[in-house]
C-alpha positions in Angstrom: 90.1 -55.8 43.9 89.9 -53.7 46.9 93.2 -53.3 49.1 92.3 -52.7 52.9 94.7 -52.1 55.4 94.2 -54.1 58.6 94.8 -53.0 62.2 96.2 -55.7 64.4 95.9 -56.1 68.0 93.1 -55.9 70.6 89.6 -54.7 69.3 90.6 -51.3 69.7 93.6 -51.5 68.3 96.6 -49.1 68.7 97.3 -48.0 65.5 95.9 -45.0 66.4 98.7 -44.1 68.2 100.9 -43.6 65.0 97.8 -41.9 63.3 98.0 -39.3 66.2 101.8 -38.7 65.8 101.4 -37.6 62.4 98.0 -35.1 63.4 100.0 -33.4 65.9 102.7 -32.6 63.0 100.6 -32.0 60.8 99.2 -29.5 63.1 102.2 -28.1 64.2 103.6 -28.4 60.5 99.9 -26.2 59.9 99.7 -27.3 56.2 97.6 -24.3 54.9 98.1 -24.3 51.3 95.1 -21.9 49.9 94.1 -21.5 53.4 94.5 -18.9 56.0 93.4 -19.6 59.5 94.4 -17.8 62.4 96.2 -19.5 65.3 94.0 -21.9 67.5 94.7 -24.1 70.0 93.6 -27.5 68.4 94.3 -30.6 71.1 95.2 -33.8 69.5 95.1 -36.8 72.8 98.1 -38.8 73.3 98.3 -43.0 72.9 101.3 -44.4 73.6 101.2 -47.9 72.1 103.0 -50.0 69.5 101.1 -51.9 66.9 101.7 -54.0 63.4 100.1 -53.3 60.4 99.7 -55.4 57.6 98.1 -55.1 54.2 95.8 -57.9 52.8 93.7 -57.7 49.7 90.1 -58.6 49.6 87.9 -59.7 46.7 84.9 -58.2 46.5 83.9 -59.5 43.0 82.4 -63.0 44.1 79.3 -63.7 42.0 76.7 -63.3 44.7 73.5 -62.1 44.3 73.1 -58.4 45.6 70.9 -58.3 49.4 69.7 -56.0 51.8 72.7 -57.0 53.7 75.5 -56.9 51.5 74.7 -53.9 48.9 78.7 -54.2 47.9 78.0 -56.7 45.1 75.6 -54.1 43.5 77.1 -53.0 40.2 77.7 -48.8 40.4 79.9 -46.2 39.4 80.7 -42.9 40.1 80.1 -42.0 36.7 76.7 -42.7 36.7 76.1 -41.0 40.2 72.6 -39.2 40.5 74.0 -36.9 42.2 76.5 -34.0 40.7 76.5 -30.2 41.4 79.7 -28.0 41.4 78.1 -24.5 42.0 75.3 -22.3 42.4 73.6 -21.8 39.0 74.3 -25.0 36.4 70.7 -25.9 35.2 68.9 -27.8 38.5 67.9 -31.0 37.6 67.6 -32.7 41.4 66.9 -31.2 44.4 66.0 -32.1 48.0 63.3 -29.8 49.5 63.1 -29.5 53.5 60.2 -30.0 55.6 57.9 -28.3 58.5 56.5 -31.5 59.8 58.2 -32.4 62.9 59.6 -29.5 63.5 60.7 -28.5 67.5 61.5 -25.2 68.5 65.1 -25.4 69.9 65.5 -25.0 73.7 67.0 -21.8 74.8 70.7 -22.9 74.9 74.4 -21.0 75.1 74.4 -21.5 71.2 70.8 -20.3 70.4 70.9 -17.5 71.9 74.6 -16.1 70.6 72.8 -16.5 67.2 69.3 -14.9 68.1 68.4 -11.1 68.1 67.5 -10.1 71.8 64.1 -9.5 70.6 63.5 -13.0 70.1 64.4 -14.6 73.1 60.9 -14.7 74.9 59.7 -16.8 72.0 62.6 -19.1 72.4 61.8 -19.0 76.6 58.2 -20.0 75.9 58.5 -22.2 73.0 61.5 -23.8 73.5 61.5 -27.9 73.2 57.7 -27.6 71.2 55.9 -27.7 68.2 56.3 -24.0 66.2 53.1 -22.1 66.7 50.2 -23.7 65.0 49.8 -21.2 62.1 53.0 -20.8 60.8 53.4 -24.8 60.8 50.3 -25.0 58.4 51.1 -22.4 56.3 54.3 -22.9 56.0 53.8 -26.3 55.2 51.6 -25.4 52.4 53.9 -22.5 51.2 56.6 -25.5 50.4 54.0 -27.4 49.2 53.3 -25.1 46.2 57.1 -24.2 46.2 57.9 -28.0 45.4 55.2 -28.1 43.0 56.5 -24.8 41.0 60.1 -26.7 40.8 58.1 -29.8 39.6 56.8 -27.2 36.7 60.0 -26.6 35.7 61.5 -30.3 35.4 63.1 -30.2 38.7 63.2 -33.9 40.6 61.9 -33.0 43.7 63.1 -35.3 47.0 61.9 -34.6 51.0 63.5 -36.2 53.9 61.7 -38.4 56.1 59.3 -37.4 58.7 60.8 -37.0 62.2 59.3 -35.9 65.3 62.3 -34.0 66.7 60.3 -33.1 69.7 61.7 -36.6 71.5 64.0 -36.1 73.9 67.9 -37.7 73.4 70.5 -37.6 75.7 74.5 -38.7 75.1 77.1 -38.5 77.7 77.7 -35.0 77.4 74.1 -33.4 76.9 70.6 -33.8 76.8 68.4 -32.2 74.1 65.3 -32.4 71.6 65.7 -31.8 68.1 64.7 -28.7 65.8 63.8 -29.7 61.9 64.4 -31.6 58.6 63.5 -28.0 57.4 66.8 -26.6 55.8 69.0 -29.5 54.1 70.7 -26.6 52.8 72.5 -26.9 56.4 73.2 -30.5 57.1 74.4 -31.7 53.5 77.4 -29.9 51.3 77.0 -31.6 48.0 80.9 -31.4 46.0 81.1 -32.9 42.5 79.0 -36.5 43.2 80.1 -36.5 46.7 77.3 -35.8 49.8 79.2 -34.7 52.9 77.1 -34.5 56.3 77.7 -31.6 58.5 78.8 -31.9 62.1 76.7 -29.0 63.2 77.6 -27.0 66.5 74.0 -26.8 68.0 72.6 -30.2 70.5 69.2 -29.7 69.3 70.4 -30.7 65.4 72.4 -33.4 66.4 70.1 -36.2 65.3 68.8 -34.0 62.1 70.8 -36.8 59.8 67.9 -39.7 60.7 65.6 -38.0 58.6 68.3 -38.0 55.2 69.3 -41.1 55.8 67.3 -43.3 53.4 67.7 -40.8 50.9 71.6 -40.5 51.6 71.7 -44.7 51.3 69.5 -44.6 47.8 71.8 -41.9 46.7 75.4 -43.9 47.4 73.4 -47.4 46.6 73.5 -45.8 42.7 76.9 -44.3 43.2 77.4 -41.4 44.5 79.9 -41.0 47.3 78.9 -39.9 51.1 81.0 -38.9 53.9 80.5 -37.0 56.6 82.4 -34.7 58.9 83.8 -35.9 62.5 80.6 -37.2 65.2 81.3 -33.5 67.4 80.8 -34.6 71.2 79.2 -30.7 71.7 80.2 -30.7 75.3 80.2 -27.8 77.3 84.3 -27.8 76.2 82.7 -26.3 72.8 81.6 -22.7 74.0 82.4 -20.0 75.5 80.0 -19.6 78.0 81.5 -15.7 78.5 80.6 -15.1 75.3 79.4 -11.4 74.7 75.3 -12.3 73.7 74.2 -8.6 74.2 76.4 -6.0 73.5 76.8 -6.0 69.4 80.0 -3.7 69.9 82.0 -6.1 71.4 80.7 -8.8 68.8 82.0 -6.8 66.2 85.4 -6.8 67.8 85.6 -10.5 68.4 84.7 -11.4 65.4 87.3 -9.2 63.7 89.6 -11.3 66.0 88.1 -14.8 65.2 86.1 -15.3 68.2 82.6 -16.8 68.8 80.5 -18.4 71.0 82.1 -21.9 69.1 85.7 -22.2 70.1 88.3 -24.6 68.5 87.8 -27.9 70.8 86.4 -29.9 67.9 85.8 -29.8 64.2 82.2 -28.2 63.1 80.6 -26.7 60.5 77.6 -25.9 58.4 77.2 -27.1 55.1 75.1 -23.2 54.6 78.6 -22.0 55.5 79.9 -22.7 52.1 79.4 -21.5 48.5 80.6 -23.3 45.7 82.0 -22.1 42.8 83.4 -25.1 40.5 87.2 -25.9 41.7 86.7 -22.6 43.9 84.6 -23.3 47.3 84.7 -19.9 50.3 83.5 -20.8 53.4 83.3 -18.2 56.6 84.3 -18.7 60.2 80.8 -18.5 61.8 79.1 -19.0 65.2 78.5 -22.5 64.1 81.5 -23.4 61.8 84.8 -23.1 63.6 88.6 -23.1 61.7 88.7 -26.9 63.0 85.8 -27.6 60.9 87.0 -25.4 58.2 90.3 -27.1 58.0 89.0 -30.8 58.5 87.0 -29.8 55.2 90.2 -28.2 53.1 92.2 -31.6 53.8 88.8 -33.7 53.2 88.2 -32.4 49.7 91.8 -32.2 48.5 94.0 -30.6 45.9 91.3 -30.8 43.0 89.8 -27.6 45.2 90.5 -24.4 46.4 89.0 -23.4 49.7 89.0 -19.7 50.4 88.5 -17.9 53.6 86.0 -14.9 53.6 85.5 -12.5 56.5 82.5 -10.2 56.8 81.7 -6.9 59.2 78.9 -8.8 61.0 78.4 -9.3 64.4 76.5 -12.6 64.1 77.7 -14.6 61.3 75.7 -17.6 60.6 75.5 -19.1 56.8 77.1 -17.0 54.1 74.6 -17.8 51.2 72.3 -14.3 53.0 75.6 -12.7 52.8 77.4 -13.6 49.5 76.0 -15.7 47.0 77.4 -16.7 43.7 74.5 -16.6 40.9 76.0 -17.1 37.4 79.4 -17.3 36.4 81.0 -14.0 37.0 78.0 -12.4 39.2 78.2 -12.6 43.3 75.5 -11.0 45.2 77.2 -9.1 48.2 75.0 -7.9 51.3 75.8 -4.0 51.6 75.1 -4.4 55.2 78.2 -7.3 56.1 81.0 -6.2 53.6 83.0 -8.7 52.5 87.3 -8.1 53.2 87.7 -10.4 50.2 85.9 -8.3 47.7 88.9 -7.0 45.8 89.8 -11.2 44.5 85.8 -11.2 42.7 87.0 -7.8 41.2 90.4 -8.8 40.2 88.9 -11.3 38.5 86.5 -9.6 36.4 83.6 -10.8 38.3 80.6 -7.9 39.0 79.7 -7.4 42.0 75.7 -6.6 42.8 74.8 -5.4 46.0 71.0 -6.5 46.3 68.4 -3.7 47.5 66.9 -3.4 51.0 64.0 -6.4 51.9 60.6 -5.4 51.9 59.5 -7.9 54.6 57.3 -5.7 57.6 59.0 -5.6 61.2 55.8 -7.3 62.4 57.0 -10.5 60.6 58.2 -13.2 63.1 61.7 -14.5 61.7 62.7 -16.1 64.6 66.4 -17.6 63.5 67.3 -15.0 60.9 67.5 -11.8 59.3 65.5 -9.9 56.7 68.0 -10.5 54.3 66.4 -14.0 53.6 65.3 -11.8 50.5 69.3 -13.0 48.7 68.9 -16.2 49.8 67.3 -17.6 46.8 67.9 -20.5 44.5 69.2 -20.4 40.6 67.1 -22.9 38.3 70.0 -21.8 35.7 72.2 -19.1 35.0 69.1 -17.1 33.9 66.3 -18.0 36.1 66.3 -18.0 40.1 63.4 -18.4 42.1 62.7 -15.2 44.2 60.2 -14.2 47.0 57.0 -13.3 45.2 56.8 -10.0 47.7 60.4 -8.9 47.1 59.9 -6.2 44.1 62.6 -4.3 44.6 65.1 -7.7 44.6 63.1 -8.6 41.7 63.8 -5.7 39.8 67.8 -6.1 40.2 67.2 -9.6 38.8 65.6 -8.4 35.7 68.4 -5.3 35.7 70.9 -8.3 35.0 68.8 -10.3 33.1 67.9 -13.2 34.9 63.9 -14.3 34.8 62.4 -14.2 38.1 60.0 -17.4 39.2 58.1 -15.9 42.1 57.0 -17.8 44.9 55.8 -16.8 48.6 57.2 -18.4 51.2 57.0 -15.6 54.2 55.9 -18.4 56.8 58.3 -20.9 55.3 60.7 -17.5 56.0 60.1 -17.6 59.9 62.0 -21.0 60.5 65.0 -19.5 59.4 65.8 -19.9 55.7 65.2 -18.5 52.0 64.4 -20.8 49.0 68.6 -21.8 49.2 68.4 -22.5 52.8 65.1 -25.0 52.4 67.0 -27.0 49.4 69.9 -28.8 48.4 71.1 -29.1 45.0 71.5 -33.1 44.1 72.2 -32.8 40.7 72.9 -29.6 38.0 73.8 -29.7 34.5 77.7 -28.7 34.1 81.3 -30.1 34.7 83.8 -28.9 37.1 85.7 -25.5 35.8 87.4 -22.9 37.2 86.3 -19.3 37.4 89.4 -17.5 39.1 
């Protein structure tokens, strides 16, 4: 039996109007339990209406055969959900694997450009709204080509989104835009016990990224796991700060310390590369693309089973903490020396060590076009003991073996220039492991 709860009234219904009451008190009451945010100016509209509600009970356990159109009568549960990850470093068992095809370099918009380096920009002027230069498209294509296969090697399910051209051209009340990639699922999909939350990124051009997971996302729910996904943002110009420092790093630095970006608080959004999980522990940063909306949306979304933790960092740019902090193994966090982390003392408290990873090797000459060198951290545990690591990395590859932790080397340098490391271009379906806490 499945009890529903019916809104009477006209097609729109105003129920609504008693679901917004209790928003703006819950605003105001700012129910932060494990949460800190600062104070932001979050605007919940006004409906002033009366409505009935009454409950009724629907039976969903007629005898009918399953269909195309009615999947409810299909006979799942959770328990047997292929998909189930609660951290970083359980044994990998499923993962979904990004891909170049398709790919559109994003137009040169407010939001791209807060979270490009200056140098940059005439490749974004040029390219932006077409296909990535020919070569790094082919190679990179084969790079995660062979990548996929190594993870095949090691008993790893490997999945790939859909083929999209995100060079077509959409347009919705408030914006007009072409897409950018199905190249880092790492961004769009947070995956929390068997749950599969979609992101409601902050940039236009990766607004439409979800049509090329969505078969994957049904098959996935269709054998039980559960799928949600954050509010649709409208990303009108009401979203950024079109004064927004983009130059002058100084004055970055100082609004960041302050919580300010080029994102402001008009609308919940976030990245799911924003988060790190670590079993009933889950830190998340305030970024250029993940605001304290988004951040709080998520605290309330996944409940009291989890702890979401704030984490600041001395960076000027922030955007996706897994080539900032990274949780390996239980007890082991990778911390960029470069972006210290004001949380630090809670990992030490709590007995974990804390390894700050070695300079990247990667040559200045190397295009990476939406991200720094220090792709050389992002990389992706096959187990407590194993990660796969950039095959031209020595140095990082030597602090792996320092801890010992086997490296599987791979090189993905073109892969590297679309803006993500081997965590960025995956997401974890399914690990080995049950839900613990390590704090």
């Amino acid at each position: 039996m499945l009890r529903i709860r019916i809104f009477l009234g006209g097609c729109r219904g105003r129920e609504p109007s008693k679901l917004c009451a209790l928003a703006r008190a819950c605003v105001s009451a700012r129910l932060v339990s494990n949460l800190t945010i600062p104070n932001v100016n979050i605007q919940v509209p006004t409906v002033q209406a009366e409505n009935r509600v009454e409950e009724a009970t629907l039976d969903w356990s007629a005898k009918a055969p399953p269909t195309r159109h009615n999947p409810l009568h299909l006979n799942v549960s959770p328990k047997n959900s292929p998909v189930c990850s609660y951290n970083e470093w359980d044994p990998l068992k499923e993962v979904i694997v990004g891909r170049v095809e398709g790919s559109c370099v994003p137009e040169f918009t407010i939001e791209v450009k807060a979270n490009s380096y200056e140098k940059n920009w005439p490749f974004f002027q040029q390219y932006g709204g077409k296909a990535f230069p020919k070569e790094f498209m082919e190679k990179g294509k084969q790079e995660i080509e062979e990548f996929c296969k190594v993870l095949t090697a090691e008993g790893v399910t490997v999945r790939r989104p859909d083929i999209v051209d995100f060079s077509q051209l959409y347009s919705t009340p408030d914006f007009s835009s072409r897409g950018l990639y199905a190249a880092m699922p790492r961004d769009f999909l947070l995956v929390v016990g068997n749950e599969l939350i979609e992101s409601p990124m902050a940039w236009r051009s990766r607004y439409m990224e979800h049509r090329a997971y969505r078969p994957l996302i049904k098959e996935y729910f269709l054998k039980g796991a559960k799928w949600s996904a954050g509010p649709k943002p409208m990303l009108s110009d009401d979203l950024y700060d079109y004064e927004y420092p983009i130059q002058n790093v100084e004055e970055r630095h100082k609004l960041a310390f302050e919580g300010k970006f080029v994102t402001n608080e008009f609308e919940p959004t976030f990245d799911a590369a924003d988060f790190i999980r670590c079993g009933k522990d889950i830190f998340v940063q305030r970024s250029q693309v993940t605001n304290y909306f988004g951040i709080e949306w998520m605290r309330r979304h996944l409940g009291e089973e989890y702890r979401l933790h704030l984490l600041t960092f001395k960076d000027p740019n922030p955007m996706h903490i897994d080539a900032t902090f990274n949780t390996i193994a239980p007890g082991i966090v990778l911390a960029n020396p470069d972006r210290p982390c004001g949380q630090i003392e809670m990992f030490k408290k709590a007995g974990w060590k804390v390894v700050h990873p070695p300079k990247p090797v990667v040559p200045d000459s190397h295009p990476l076009w939406l991200s720094s060198k220090w792709l050389s951290m992002n990389v992706l545990m096959l187990s407590p003991t194993r990660v796969v690591v950039e095959k031209d990395e020595i140095p990082i590859q030597k602090m792996f073996e320092s801890l010992g932790i086997e490296c599987v080397k791979v090189g993905i340098r073109h892969a590297n220039s679309f803006g993500g490391g081997f965590h960025c271009w995956t997401t974890d379906v399914r690990r080995e492991g049950t839900l613990q806490s390590y704090f």
